[in-house]
Coordinates of C-alpha atoms in Angstrom, one line a residue:
Chain A
X841 CA -28.7 89.4 -79.2
X842 CA -29.8 90.7 -75.8
X843 CA -26.8 91.9 -73.8
X844 CA -27.1 91.5 -70.0
X845 CA -24.9 93.5 -67.6
X846 CA -23.2 91.8 -64.7
X847 CA -25.5 93.4 -62.2
X848 CA -28.8 92.8 -64.0
X849 CA -30.0 89.9 -61.8
X850 CA -28.1 86.7 -61.4
X851 CA -28.3 84.6 -64.5
X852 CA -25.1 82.5 -64.2
X853 CA -21.6 82.4 -62.9
X854 CA -18.6 80.7 -64.5
X855 CA -15.1 79.9 -63.3
X856 CA -12.4 79.2 -65.8
X857 CA -9.3 77.5 -64.5
X858 CA -6.1 76.6 -66.2
X859 CA -2.4 77.0 -66.3
X860 CA 0.0 79.2 -68.2
X861 CA 3.5 77.9 -68.6
X862 CA 6.2 80.1 -69.8
X863 CA 7.8 79.1 -73.2
X864 CA 10.2 82.0 -73.3
X865 CA 11.7 84.4 -70.7
X866 CA 9.1 86.5 -69.0
X867 CA 9.6 90.0 -67.6
X868 CA 6.7 91.9 -66.1
X869 CA 8.4 94.8 -64.5
X870 CA 7.4 96.8 -61.5
X871 CA 9.1 100.0 -62.6
X872 CA 11.6 99.6 -59.8
X873 CA 15.2 98.3 -59.9
X874 CA 17.9 97.2 -57.6
X875 CA 21.7 97.0 -57.6
X876 CA 21.8 94.5 -54.7
X877 CA 25.1 92.6 -54.7
X878 CA 23.2 89.3 -55.0
X879 CA 22.6 90.0 -58.7
X880 CA 26.3 90.2 -59.5
X881 CA 29.3 87.8 -59.4
X882 CA 32.1 88.3 -56.9
X883 CA 34.3 89.3 -59.8
X884 CA 31.9 92.0 -61.0
X885 CA 31.5 93.4 -57.5
X886 CA 35.3 93.6 -57.1
X887 CA 35.5 95.3 -60.5
X888 CA 32.9 97.9 -59.5
X889 CA 34.8 98.6 -56.3
X890 CA 38.1 98.9 -58.1
X891 CA 36.7 101.3 -60.6
X892 CA 34.7 103.1 -57.9
X893 CA 31.5 102.7 -59.8
X894 CA 28.1 101.8 -58.6
X895 CA 26.8 98.4 -59.9
X896 CA 24.2 98.9 -62.6
X897 CA 20.5 98.7 -61.7
X898 CA 18.6 95.5 -62.4
X899 CA 15.0 95.9 -63.4
X900 CA 12.9 93.8 -61.2
X901 CA 9.8 91.7 -61.9
X902 CA 6.7 91.6 -59.9
X903 CA 6.5 89.1 -57.1
X904 CA 4.1 88.0 -54.5
X905 CA 4.4 88.1 -50.7
X906 CA 6.4 84.8 -50.9
X907 CA 8.9 86.4 -53.2
X908 CA 7.7 84.2 -56.1
X909 CA 6.9 85.7 -59.5
X910 CA 3.2 86.3 -60.4
X911 CA 1.4 87.4 -63.4
X912 CA -0.9 90.2 -62.3
X913 CA -4.6 89.8 -63.2
X914 CA -4.4 93.3 -64.8
X915 CA -1.6 92.1 -67.1
X916 CA -3.7 89.1 -68.2
X917 CA -6.8 91.1 -68.6
X918 CA -5.0 93.8 -70.6
X919 CA -3.3 91.4 -73.1
X920 CA -6.5 89.3 -73.6
X921 CA -8.6 92.4 -74.2
X922 CA -5.9 93.8 -76.5
X923 CA -5.7 90.6 -78.5
X924 CA -9.4 90.3 -79.0
X925 CA -9.6 93.9 -79.9
X926 CA -6.8 93.6 -82.5
X927 CA -8.2 90.4 -84.1
X928 CA -11.9 91.3 -84.1
X929 CA -11.6 95.0 -85.1
X930 CA -11.8 94.4 -88.8
X931 CA -14.9 92.1 -88.5
X932 CA -17.0 95.1 -87.5
X933 CA -17.7 97.6 -84.7
X934 CA -20.1 95.2 -83.1
X935 CA -17.2 93.0 -82.1
X936 CA -14.5 95.5 -81.2
X937 CA -14.3 99.3 -81.3
X938 CA -11.7 101.8 -80.0
X939 CA -13.8 104.5 -78.5
X940 CA -13.2 107.9 -76.8
X941 CA -15.0 107.5 -73.5
X942 CA -14.6 111.2 -72.7
X943 CA -16.9 112.3 -75.5
X944 CA -19.6 114.6 -74.3
X945 CA -22.2 112.5 -76.2
X946 CA -21.5 109.8 -73.6
X947 CA -20.4 111.7 -70.4
X948 CA -23.4 114.1 -70.5
X949 CA -26.0 111.4 -70.6
X950 CA -27.8 110.4 -67.4
X951 CA -27.1 107.0 -66.0
X952 CA -30.1 105.3 -67.5
X953 CA -29.2 106.6 -70.9
X954 CA -25.6 105.5 -70.4
X955 CA -26.7 102.0 -69.6
X956 CA -28.7 101.8 -72.8
X957 CA -25.8 103.1 -74.8
X958 CA -23.5 100.6 -73.1
X959 CA -25.6 97.8 -74.5
X960 CA -24.7 99.0 -78.0
X961 CA -21.0 98.9 -77.2
X962 CA -18.9 96.2 -78.9
X963 CA -18.7 92.7 -77.4
X964 CA -15.1 93.2 -76.3
X965 CA -16.1 96.4 -74.5
X966 CA -19.1 94.7 -73.0
X967 CA -17.2 91.8 -71.6
X968 CA -14.1 93.6 -70.3
X969 CA -15.8 96.8 -69.1
X970 CA -15.6 100.5 -69.8
X971 CA -15.7 103.6 -67.6
X972 CA -19.5 103.3 -67.8
X973 CA -20.0 99.8 -66.7
X974 CA -18.1 97.0 -64.9
X975 CA -16.8 94.2 -67.0
X976 CA -18.3 90.8 -66.7
X977 CA -15.1 88.9 -66.1
X978 CA -12.7 89.1 -63.2
X979 CA -9.2 87.9 -63.8
X980 CA -7.2 86.9 -60.8
X981 CA -3.5 87.2 -60.3
X982 CA -1.9 84.1 -61.7
X983 CA 0.1 82.5 -58.9
X984 CA 3.3 80.6 -59.5
X985 CA 2.7 76.8 -59.3
X986 CA 6.3 75.7 -59.9
X987 CA 8.8 74.5 -57.3
X988 CA 12.1 73.2 -58.4
X989 CA 13.5 69.9 -57.3
X990 CA 16.2 70.7 -54.7
X991 CA 17.3 67.1 -54.1
X992 CA 20.6 67.3 -55.9
X993 CA 21.2 70.9 -54.8
X994 CA 22.6 71.8 -58.2
X995 CA 20.4 74.9 -58.4
X996 CA 22.7 76.6 -55.9
X997 CA 25.6 76.1 -58.2
X998 CA 24.1 77.7 -61.3
X999 CA 25.6 81.0 -62.2
X1000 CA 23.2 83.8 -61.6
X1001 CA 20.2 81.5 -60.8
X1002 CA 18.1 82.4 -57.8
X1003 CA 16.2 79.3 -56.7
X1004 CA 14.1 81.2 -54.2
X1005 CA 12.6 83.6 -56.7
X1006 CA 12.9 81.2 -59.7
X1007 CA 14.6 84.0 -61.7
X1008 CA 17.9 85.0 -63.3
X1009 CA 19.2 88.2 -64.7
X1010 CA 19.6 88.8 -68.4
X1011 CA 21.9 91.5 -69.9
X1012 CA 21.4 93.5 -73.1
X1013 CA 23.4 96.2 -74.7
X1014 CA 22.6 98.7 -77.4
X1015 CA 25.0 98.8 -80.4
X1016 CA 25.5 102.0 -82.3
X1017 CA 24.5 101.0 -85.9
X1018 CA 26.9 103.4 -87.4
X1019 CA 30.0 102.7 -85.4
X1020 CA 29.2 99.1 -84.5
X1021 CA 30.3 99.6 -80.9
X1022 CA 28.4 99.4 -77.7
X1023 CA 26.6 102.7 -76.8
X1024 CA 27.7 104.2 -73.5
X1025 CA 25.3 103.8 -70.6
X1026 CA 23.0 101.5 -72.5
X1027 CA 24.0 98.2 -71.0
X1028 CA 20.9 97.1 -69.1
X1029 CA 20.0 94.2 -66.9
X1030 CA 16.7 92.8 -66.1
X1031 CA 15.3 90.0 -64.0
X1032 CA 13.4 87.3 -65.9
X1033 CA 11.3 84.2 -65.2
X1034 CA 12.7 81.3 -67.3
X1035 CA 10.7 79.0 -69.6
X1036 CA 9.0 76.1 -67.9
X1037 CA 7.4 78.0 -65.0
X1038 CA 3.7 77.4 -64.4
X1039 CA 1.1 79.9 -63.2
X1040 CA -2.4 79.1 -62.2
X1041 CA -5.1 81.0 -64.1
X1042 CA -8.5 81.8 -62.6
X1043 CA -11.1 83.8 -64.4
X1044 CA -14.6 84.3 -63.0
X1045 CA -17.5 85.6 -65.1
X1046 CA -21.0 86.5 -64.4
X1047 CA -24.1 86.6 -66.6
X1048 CA -22.2 85.3 -69.6
X1049 CA -24.0 84.4 -72.7
X1050 CA -22.7 81.4 -74.8
X1051 CA -21.2 83.9 -77.2
X1052 CA -19.4 85.7 -74.5
X1053 CA -18.1 82.4 -73.1
X1054 CA -16.9 81.5 -76.6
X1055 CA -15.1 84.8 -76.9
X1056 CA -13.3 84.4 -73.5
X1057 CA -12.3 80.8 -74.5
X1058 CA -11.1 82.2 -77.9
X1059 CA -8.9 84.7 -76.0
X1060 CA -7.5 82.1 -73.7
X1061 CA -6.6 80.0 -76.7
X1062 CA -4.9 83.1 -78.2
X1063 CA -2.0 82.4 -75.9
X1064 CA -1.4 79.2 -77.9
X1065 CA -1.6 80.8 -81.4
X1066 CA 1.5 80.1 -83.5
X1067 CA 0.6 83.0 -85.7
X1068 CA -0.4 85.9 -83.6
X1069 CA 0.1 84.7 -80.0
X1070 CA -0.8 86.7 -76.9
X1071 CA 2.4 87.8 -75.2
X1072 CA 2.7 89.0 -71.7
X1073 CA 5.0 91.6 -70.3
X1074 CA 7.8 93.5 -72.0
X1075 CA 10.1 92.7 -74.9
X1076 CA 7.5 91.0 -77.0
X1077 CA 9.3 92.1 -80.1
X1078 CA 12.2 89.9 -78.9
X1079 CA 10.1 86.9 -78.3
X1080 CA 9.6 87.3 -74.6
X1081 CA 6.4 86.7 -72.8
X1082 CA 5.3 83.6 -74.8
X1083 CA 3.2 81.2 -72.7
X1084 CA 1.3 78.0 -73.2
X1085 CA -2.3 77.9 -72.0
X1086 CA -3.7 74.6 -70.8
X1087 CA -7.3 74.6 -70.0
X1088 CA -8.4 73.2 -66.7
X1089 CA -12.0 72.7 -65.6
X1090 CA -14.7 75.3 -66.3
X1091 CA -17.4 75.4 -63.7
X1092 CA -20.7 77.0 -64.4
X1093 CA -23.8 77.6 -62.3
X1094 CA -27.0 79.0 -63.7
X1095 CA -29.8 80.4 -61.7
X1096 CA -31.9 77.3 -62.3
X1097 CA -29.2 75.0 -60.9
X1098 CA -28.7 76.7 -57.6
X1099 CA -31.2 74.6 -55.6
X1100 CA -29.7 71.3 -56.9
X1101 CA -26.2 72.5 -56.1
X1102 CA -27.1 73.5 -52.6
X1103 CA -28.8 70.2 -52.0
X1104 CA -25.9 68.2 -53.4
X1105 CA -23.5 70.2 -51.2
X1106 CA -25.5 69.6 -48.1
X1107 CA -25.8 65.9 -48.8
X1108 CA -22.1 65.7 -49.0
X1109 CA -22.1 66.8 -45.3
X1110 CA -18.9 66.6 -43.3
X1111 CA -17.1 65.0 -46.2
X1112 CA -17.1 68.2 -48.0
X1113 CA -14.1 70.5 -47.3
X1114 CA -14.3 72.6 -50.4
X1115 CA -17.3 74.7 -49.8
X1116 CA -19.2 72.8 -52.4
X1117 CA -17.3 74.5 -55.1
X1118 CA -16.2 71.4 -56.9
X1119 CA -19.8 70.2 -57.1
X1120 CA -20.6 72.8 -59.6
X1121 CA -21.5 71.5 -63.0
X1122 CA -18.6 71.5 -65.5
X1123 CA -18.3 72.4 -69.1
X1124 CA -17.3 69.4 -71.2
X1125 CA -14.4 69.6 -73.7
X1126 CA -16.9 69.2 -76.5
X1127 CA -18.9 72.0 -75.2
X1128 CA -15.9 74.3 -74.9
X1129 CA -14.9 73.5 -78.5
X1130 CA -18.4 74.1 -79.8
X1131 CA -18.6 77.4 -78.0
X1132 CA -15.4 78.6 -79.7
X1133 CA -16.6 77.4 -83.0
X1134 CA -20.0 79.1 -82.6
X1135 CA -18.2 82.3 -81.6
X1136 CA -16.1 82.2 -84.8
X1137 CA -19.2 81.5 -86.9
X1138 CA -20.9 84.5 -85.4
X1139 CA -17.8 86.6 -86.2
X1140 CA -17.5 85.5 -89.8
X1141 CA -21.2 85.3 -90.2
X1142 CA -21.5 89.0 -89.5
X1143 CA -18.9 89.5 -92.2
X1144 CA -20.9 87.5 -94.7
X1145 CA -24.1 89.4 -94.1
X1146 CA -22.3 92.7 -94.4
X1147 CA -20.9 91.8 -97.8
Chain B
X233 CA 5.0 102.2 -94.9
X234 CA 4.8 104.2 -91.7
X235 CA 1.5 104.9 -90.0
X236 CA 1.3 106.3 -86.5
X237 CA -2.2 104.9 -86.2
X238 CA -1.0 101.5 -87.3
X239 CA -3.3 99.5 -85.1
X240 CA -6.4 101.7 -85.2
X241 CA -8.2 99.0 -87.2
X242 CA -6.6 96.1 -85.4
X243 CA -4.4 93.5 -86.9
X244 CA -5.5 92.1 -90.3
X245 CA -2.7 89.6 -90.8
X246 CA 0.8 88.3 -90.1
X247 CA 3.7 87.6 -92.5
X248 CA 5.4 84.6 -90.9
X249 CA 8.9 83.7 -92.0
X250 CA 10.4 80.6 -90.5
X251 CA 14.0 80.4 -91.4
X252 CA 16.1 77.4 -90.6
X253 CA 19.7 78.6 -90.2
X254 CA 23.0 76.9 -90.2
X255 CA 26.2 78.5 -89.0
X256 CA 28.7 78.8 -91.9
X257 CA 31.3 80.1 -89.6
X258 CA 31.7 80.0 -85.8
X259 CA 29.2 82.3 -84.0
X260 CA 29.9 84.4 -80.9
X261 CA 27.1 85.8 -78.9
X262 CA 27.8 86.5 -75.2
X263 CA 26.1 87.7 -72.1
X264 CA 29.0 89.0 -70.1
X265 CA 29.2 86.0 -67.7
X266 CA 32.6 84.5 -67.2
X267 CA 33.3 80.9 -66.3
X268 CA 36.5 79.2 -65.1
X269 CA 39.2 77.4 -66.9
X270 CA 41.4 75.2 -64.7
X271 CA 45.0 74.1 -65.4
X272 CA 46.1 70.7 -64.0
X273 CA 49.4 72.2 -62.7
X274 CA 51.7 75.2 -63.0
X275 CA 53.7 73.9 -65.9
X276 CA 53.4 75.5 -69.3
X277 CA 51.0 72.9 -70.7
X278 CA 49.8 74.9 -73.7
X279 CA 46.2 74.3 -72.5
X280 CA 46.4 70.5 -72.8
X281 CA 44.3 68.8 -70.2
X282 CA 42.7 72.0 -69.0
X283 CA 39.1 71.7 -68.0
X284 CA 36.2 74.1 -67.5
X285 CA 34.1 74.8 -64.4
X286 CA 30.7 76.4 -64.6
X287 CA 31.4 78.8 -61.8
X288 CA 33.2 82.0 -60.9
X289 CA 37.0 81.8 -60.8
X290 CA 38.6 81.4 -57.4
X291 CA 41.1 84.3 -57.4
X292 CA 43.2 82.6 -54.7
X293 CA 43.9 79.6 -57.0
X294 CA 46.6 80.5 -59.5
X295 CA 45.7 77.6 -61.7
X296 CA 42.3 79.2 -62.5
X297 CA 41.6 81.7 -65.2
X298 CA 38.4 83.2 -66.8
X299 CA 36.8 82.6 -70.1
X300 CA 33.8 84.6 -71.3
X301 CA 30.8 82.3 -71.7
X302 CA 28.5 82.2 -74.6
X303 CA 24.9 83.5 -74.1
X304 CA 22.9 81.2 -72.0
X305 CA 19.7 81.1 -70.0
X306 CA 17.8 78.8 -67.7
X307 CA 14.7 76.7 -68.1
X308 CA 12.7 74.6 -65.8
X309 CA 12.1 71.1 -67.1
X310 CA 10.1 68.6 -65.0
X311 CA 11.0 70.6 -61.9
X312 CA 14.7 70.7 -62.6
X313 CA 16.6 73.8 -63.5
X314 CA 18.7 73.4 -66.6
X315 CA 21.0 75.9 -68.2
X316 CA 20.9 76.1 -72.0
X317 CA 22.8 78.0 -74.6
X318 CA 20.7 80.4 -76.6
X319 CA 20.8 82.9 -79.4
X320 CA 19.0 85.9 -78.0
X321 CA 16.3 87.3 -80.3
X322 CA 17.4 90.8 -79.3
X323 CA 20.8 90.1 -80.9
X324 CA 19.3 89.0 -84.2
X325 CA 16.7 91.8 -84.2
X326 CA 19.4 94.3 -83.5
X327 CA 21.5 93.0 -86.3
X328 CA 18.6 93.3 -88.7
X329 CA 17.8 96.8 -87.5
X330 CA 21.5 97.8 -87.8
X331 CA 21.6 96.5 -91.4
X332 CA 18.4 98.3 -92.3
X333 CA 19.7 101.6 -91.0
X334 CA 23.0 101.3 -92.7
X335 CA 21.6 100.3 -96.1
X336 CA 18.2 101.8 -96.4
X337 CA 18.4 105.1 -94.4
X338 CA 19.7 108.1 -96.3
X339 CA 23.1 109.3 -94.8
X340 CA 21.6 112.6 -93.9
X341 CA 19.2 110.9 -91.5
X342 CA 21.5 108.4 -89.8
X343 CA 21.5 110.4 -86.6
X344 CA 17.8 109.8 -86.3
X345 CA 18.3 106.2 -85.6
X346 CA 20.3 106.8 -82.5
X347 CA 18.6 106.4 -79.1
X348 CA 17.4 109.7 -77.7
X349 CA 19.3 110.9 -74.7
X350 CA 17.0 112.7 -72.2
X351 CA 18.4 116.1 -72.7
X352 CA 18.2 115.9 -76.5
X353 CA 14.6 114.6 -76.7
X354 CA 13.2 117.7 -78.3
X355 CA 15.9 117.8 -80.9
X356 CA 15.5 114.2 -81.6
X357 CA 11.7 114.5 -81.9
X358 CA 12.2 117.3 -84.5
X359 CA 14.7 115.2 -86.5
X360 CA 12.4 112.1 -86.4
X361 CA 9.4 114.2 -87.5
X362 CA 11.4 115.4 -90.6
X363 CA 12.6 111.9 -91.4
X364 CA 9.2 110.4 -91.2
X365 CA 7.7 113.1 -93.3
X366 CA 10.1 112.2 -96.1
X367 CA 9.7 108.6 -97.4
X368 CA 13.0 108.9 -99.3
X369 CA 14.8 109.2 -96.0
X370 CA 14.3 105.4 -95.6
X371 CA 13.6 105.9 -91.9
X372 CA 10.0 105.0 -92.3
X373 CA 11.0 101.4 -92.9
X374 CA 13.0 101.4 -89.6
X375 CA 10.3 103.1 -87.5
X376 CA 7.5 101.0 -88.9
X377 CA 9.2 97.6 -88.6
X378 CA 11.4 98.0 -85.6
X379 CA 9.5 100.6 -83.6
X380 CA 10.1 104.1 -82.4
X381 CA 10.7 105.2 -78.8
X382 CA 10.7 108.9 -78.0
X383 CA 10.2 111.0 -74.9
X384 CA 7.2 112.8 -76.4
X385 CA 3.7 113.1 -75.2
X386 CA 0.2 113.9 -76.3
X387 CA -0.7 114.6 -79.9
X388 CA 3.0 114.9 -80.8
X389 CA 3.7 111.4 -79.5
X390 CA 5.8 109.7 -82.2
X391 CA 6.3 106.5 -80.2
X392 CA 5.2 103.3 -82.0
X393 CA 5.6 99.6 -81.4
X394 CA 7.4 97.9 -84.3
X395 CA 5.5 95.5 -86.5
X396 CA 8.4 93.0 -86.6
X397 CA 8.8 90.4 -83.8
X398 CA 11.7 88.0 -83.7
X399 CA 11.8 84.7 -81.9
X400 CA 14.5 82.1 -82.0
X401 CA 14.0 78.4 -81.7
X402 CA 17.0 77.4 -79.8
X403 CA 20.1 75.6 -80.8
X404 CA 19.5 72.1 -82.0
X405 CA 17.7 70.5 -79.1
X406 CA 18.9 69.5 -75.7
X407 CA 21.2 66.6 -76.7
X408 CA 24.5 67.0 -74.9
X409 CA 27.4 67.7 -77.2
X410 CA 31.1 67.4 -76.7
X411 CA 33.0 70.5 -75.5
X412 CA 35.9 71.0 -77.8
X413 CA 39.0 72.9 -76.8
X414 CA 41.3 73.4 -79.7
X415 CA 40.2 70.1 -81.1
X416 CA 40.7 68.2 -77.8
X417 CA 37.5 67.0 -76.1
X418 CA 37.5 68.4 -72.6
X419 CA 37.2 66.2 -69.6
X420 CA 34.5 68.5 -68.1
X421 CA 35.1 67.4 -64.6
X422 CA 33.2 70.2 -63.1
X423 CA 31.2 71.4 -66.1
X424 CA 27.5 71.5 -65.3
X425 CA 26.7 74.2 -67.7
X426 CA 24.8 74.1 -70.9
X427 CA 25.5 71.3 -73.3
X428 CA 23.0 71.8 -76.0
X429 CA 25.4 73.2 -78.6
X430 CA 28.8 72.3 -79.9
X431 CA 31.2 74.9 -78.7
X432 CA 34.9 75.5 -79.1
X433 CA 37.5 77.6 -77.4
X434 CA 39.7 79.7 -79.6
X435 CA 42.9 81.5 -78.8
X436 CA 44.0 84.9 -79.9
X437 CA 47.3 86.6 -79.4
X438 CA 47.8 90.3 -80.3
X439 CA 51.1 91.3 -81.7
X440 CA 52.9 94.5 -81.0
X441 CA 52.9 96.5 -84.3
X442 CA 56.5 97.8 -83.8
X443 CA 58.3 94.8 -82.4
X444 CA 56.1 92.1 -84.0
X445 CA 56.4 90.2 -80.8
X446 CA 53.5 89.1 -78.6
X447 CA 52.1 91.7 -76.3
X448 CA 52.6 90.7 -72.7
X449 CA 49.5 89.5 -70.9
X450 CA 47.3 89.9 -74.1
X451 CA 47.0 86.2 -74.9
X452 CA 43.3 85.3 -74.4
X453 CA 40.7 82.7 -75.2
X454 CA 37.1 83.0 -76.1
X455 CA 34.3 80.5 -76.6
X456 CA 32.2 80.3 -79.7
X457 CA 29.5 78.1 -81.2
X458 CA 30.9 75.8 -83.8
X459 CA 30.4 76.0 -87.5
X460 CA 27.5 73.7 -88.4
X461 CA 25.3 74.5 -85.4
X462 CA 21.7 75.1 -86.4
X463 CA 18.8 77.2 -85.1
X464 CA 15.6 78.8 -86.4
X465 CA 14.7 82.4 -86.8
X466 CA 11.0 83.2 -86.9
X467 CA 10.2 86.7 -88.2
X468 CA 6.6 87.9 -87.8
X469 CA 5.5 91.1 -89.4
X470 CA 2.0 92.4 -88.3
X471 CA -0.2 94.1 -90.8
X472 CA 2.1 93.1 -93.7
X473 CA 2.4 95.1 -96.9
X474 CA 3.9 93.9 -100.2
X475 CA 7.0 96.0 -99.4
X476 CA 7.5 93.8 -96.3
X477 CA 7.9 90.8 -98.5
X478 CA 10.4 92.8 -100.6
X479 CA 12.3 93.6 -97.3
X480 CA 12.3 89.9 -96.4
X481 CA 13.7 89.1 -99.8
X482 CA 16.6 91.5 -99.4
X483 CA 17.4 90.2 -95.9
X484 CA 17.4 86.6 -97.2
X485 CA 19.8 87.5 -99.9
X486 CA 22.1 89.6 -97.7
X487 CA 22.2 86.9 -95.0
X488 CA 23.1 84.2 -97.5
X489 CA 25.7 86.4 -99.1
X490 CA 27.4 86.9 -95.8
X491 CA 26.8 90.6 -95.8
X492 CA 24.5 90.5 -92.8
X493 CA 26.1 88.7 -89.9
X494 CA 25.2 88.0 -86.3
X495 CA 27.0 88.4 -83.1
X496 CA 30.5 89.6 -82.3
X497 CA 33.8 89.3 -84.1
X498 CA 32.4 89.6 -87.6
X499 CA 35.7 91.3 -88.6
X500 CA 37.5 88.1 -88.0
X501 CA 35.0 86.0 -89.9
X502 CA 32.5 85.1 -87.3
X503 CA 28.7 85.3 -87.5
X504 CA 28.0 84.1 -91.0
X505 CA 24.9 81.9 -91.4
X506 CA 23.0 80.4 -94.2
X507 CA 19.2 80.1 -94.5
X508 CA 18.3 76.7 -95.7
X509 CA 16.1 76.3 -98.7
X510 CA 13.6 74.2 -96.7
X511 CA 12.6 77.4 -94.9
X512 CA 9.0 78.6 -95.1
X513 CA 7.2 81.8 -95.5
X514 CA 3.4 82.3 -95.0
X515 CA 0.9 85.1 -95.1
X516 CA -2.0 84.8 -92.7
X517 CA -4.7 87.3 -93.7
X518 CA -8.1 88.0 -92.1
X519 CA -11.0 86.8 -94.2
X520 CA -12.2 90.4 -94.7
X521 CA -8.9 91.6 -96.0
X522 CA -8.4 92.2 -99.7
X523 CA -5.5 89.9 -100.6
X524 CA -5.2 91.1 -104.1
X525 CA -2.6 93.7 -103.1
X526 CA -0.2 90.8 -102.8
X527 CA -0.8 89.7 -106.4
X528 CA -1.4 86.0 -107.1
X529 CA -1.1 84.1 -103.8
X530 CA -2.5 80.7 -103.0
X531 CA -3.8 79.0 -99.9
X532 CA -1.2 76.9 -98.3
X533 CA -1.6 73.2 -99.2
X534 CA -0.1 72.2 -95.8
X535 CA -2.4 74.2 -93.5
X536 CA -1.3 74.8 -90.0
X537 CA -3.9 74.4 -87.4
X538 CA -4.3 77.5 -85.2
X539 CA -7.0 79.2 -83.1
X540 CA -7.1 81.9 -85.8
X541 CA -8.1 79.4 -88.5
X542 CA -11.6 80.1 -89.9
X543 CA -11.0 83.8 -89.1
X544 CA -7.8 84.1 -91.0
X545 CA -6.6 82.3 -94.2
X546 CA -3.1 80.9 -94.7
X547 CA -1.3 81.6 -98.0
X548 CA 2.0 80.1 -99.0
X549 CA 4.8 82.4 -100.2
X550 CA 7.5 80.4 -101.8
X551 CA 11.0 81.8 -101.0
X552 CA 11.7 82.0 -104.7
X553 CA 8.8 84.4 -105.2
X554 CA 10.0 86.9 -102.7
X555 CA 12.3 88.7 -105.2
X556 CA 9.2 89.7 -107.1
X557 CA 8.2 92.0 -104.2
X558 CA 11.4 93.9 -104.0
X559 CA 10.0 96.5 -106.4
X560 CA 7.4 97.4 -103.8
X561 CA 10.2 98.1 -101.3
X562 CA 12.0 100.2 -103.8
X563 CA 8.8 102.2 -104.5
X564 CA 8.4 102.9 -100.8
X565 CA 12.0 104.2 -100.6
X566 CA 11.4 106.3 -103.7
X567 CA 8.3 107.8 -102.1
X568 CA 6.0 106.3 -104.8
X569 CA 3.7 103.9 -102.9
X570 CA 3.2 100.9 -105.2
X571 CA 0.7 99.2 -102.9

């Protein structure tokens, strides 16, 4: 199949929308921490003062300018690529391959030769990018789309709950397996997003073939797998980071449809306040399912032919 | 069992054990948060007519005392924040790891399983290297399943993500249950905390060893989940081997025998659970994978729909057949790899 790079002339552009809803606690850390008194009860603060100890540090999650949690596009991109890589690796190098990009056989080629070599890279590499070419999909930061109902004001009374950031603090401790007691200095606290919080997903892709669309959709459905789900953030071994993906609309525009789209947008005139975006053709649910099915057939078909 | 390049060829399958668990004894798993118990008046009422408030104690009020809460979290349901009691998967995973270390790791290598302190990283790395090089140490099982975190870098990096992931389906739904305090149902005047599990408050009173009288100020109460509460433990092992099924078999037996317990206060009988016979175990294997290493296994008659269907096949592993794989685990520990 002919592979087309993102910059090799406009063929098409797609936008995948949807939501991710947390099904277990989520912690995407920033590497920073805080022992701000707001994370502790009055009783704990008094105890720290009495014992002349500093409060422990709480590992913080990443938040946006409105102090609401976000899922960085880099996190989503990383886990989707990782999952596809893991699942497809055994079906052949044409699907997924772990490669050393610092090999001289690649770095010492001129750019034209590198471009040709890139087209022999696996499909996962081709879609997500390598040091030699830009990936064909852009994954935006997933913004929080949940606001809690403040009518009854109960949120303010919940112990440890921060209704502004929609987070609370979990505590873990390491137990010495030999002695059965808590190990000194290994009590740790971390901020988490609770289950039930929604995030808006937006992925934009350019010059995607049907197979590549199918692989992206396969990866998005990977969040919903009961068997080997994509997990986001840390503590995946303890069940954190599980989310449910619900597909929204998928818009696509090919180079042959641009004129019709522009005409339609202009005809909408002053009534249009969306820049014509939502006049783009949409992928039907049947088409989405069929693209995933065709991608799977291609994956296993390659296996059949190699046997 | 142990392979530093475990995921070099991706993930070829998952061993998926879904255990339905019932508490045979009360269960105590906490998160360090304290809630408030309120007496109706200053008389010695022996805790009759006390109630509980889901808030910090007001120190100025002599009628209020503290009780350590059970582990809880929050969830957002239809825009409303709701607290719920939970069994943290980290607690269960930790108990499984602890059992594995104590029962499968040779005594000479027990120190290896301790977390590395920064100033001992080099010593720890050397110990770990020796333990991993010797399959009879038993440490390979720990490192492979539960992971290995070390402050090493470059080619000597021994850090590895564990193949075992634990998730817990929480306590028996969100139906509100009565709060029992020494058998008396509490009025719960202010209690807006979790109600998704039956809990009880138990009293302990330490006695002085010499006088045999009560120690002053030592009487205390603690909350625990009641016997009979149920939850589900889901164990997933990536890139499974036959020895992993043997490992599951051993865990299953040890849990049901009461030798492997969860949570605190196991020394006074807490934390014993039983895995119900209706529990399931499946192997999901990629179509390209040679399943013959697992012996005679059959596709699951009740196939679960999943995005990985058509790429992976689902095989049923009856719980009763797990014991047949224990020999593989034994072979691993003897250093003779049977699979």
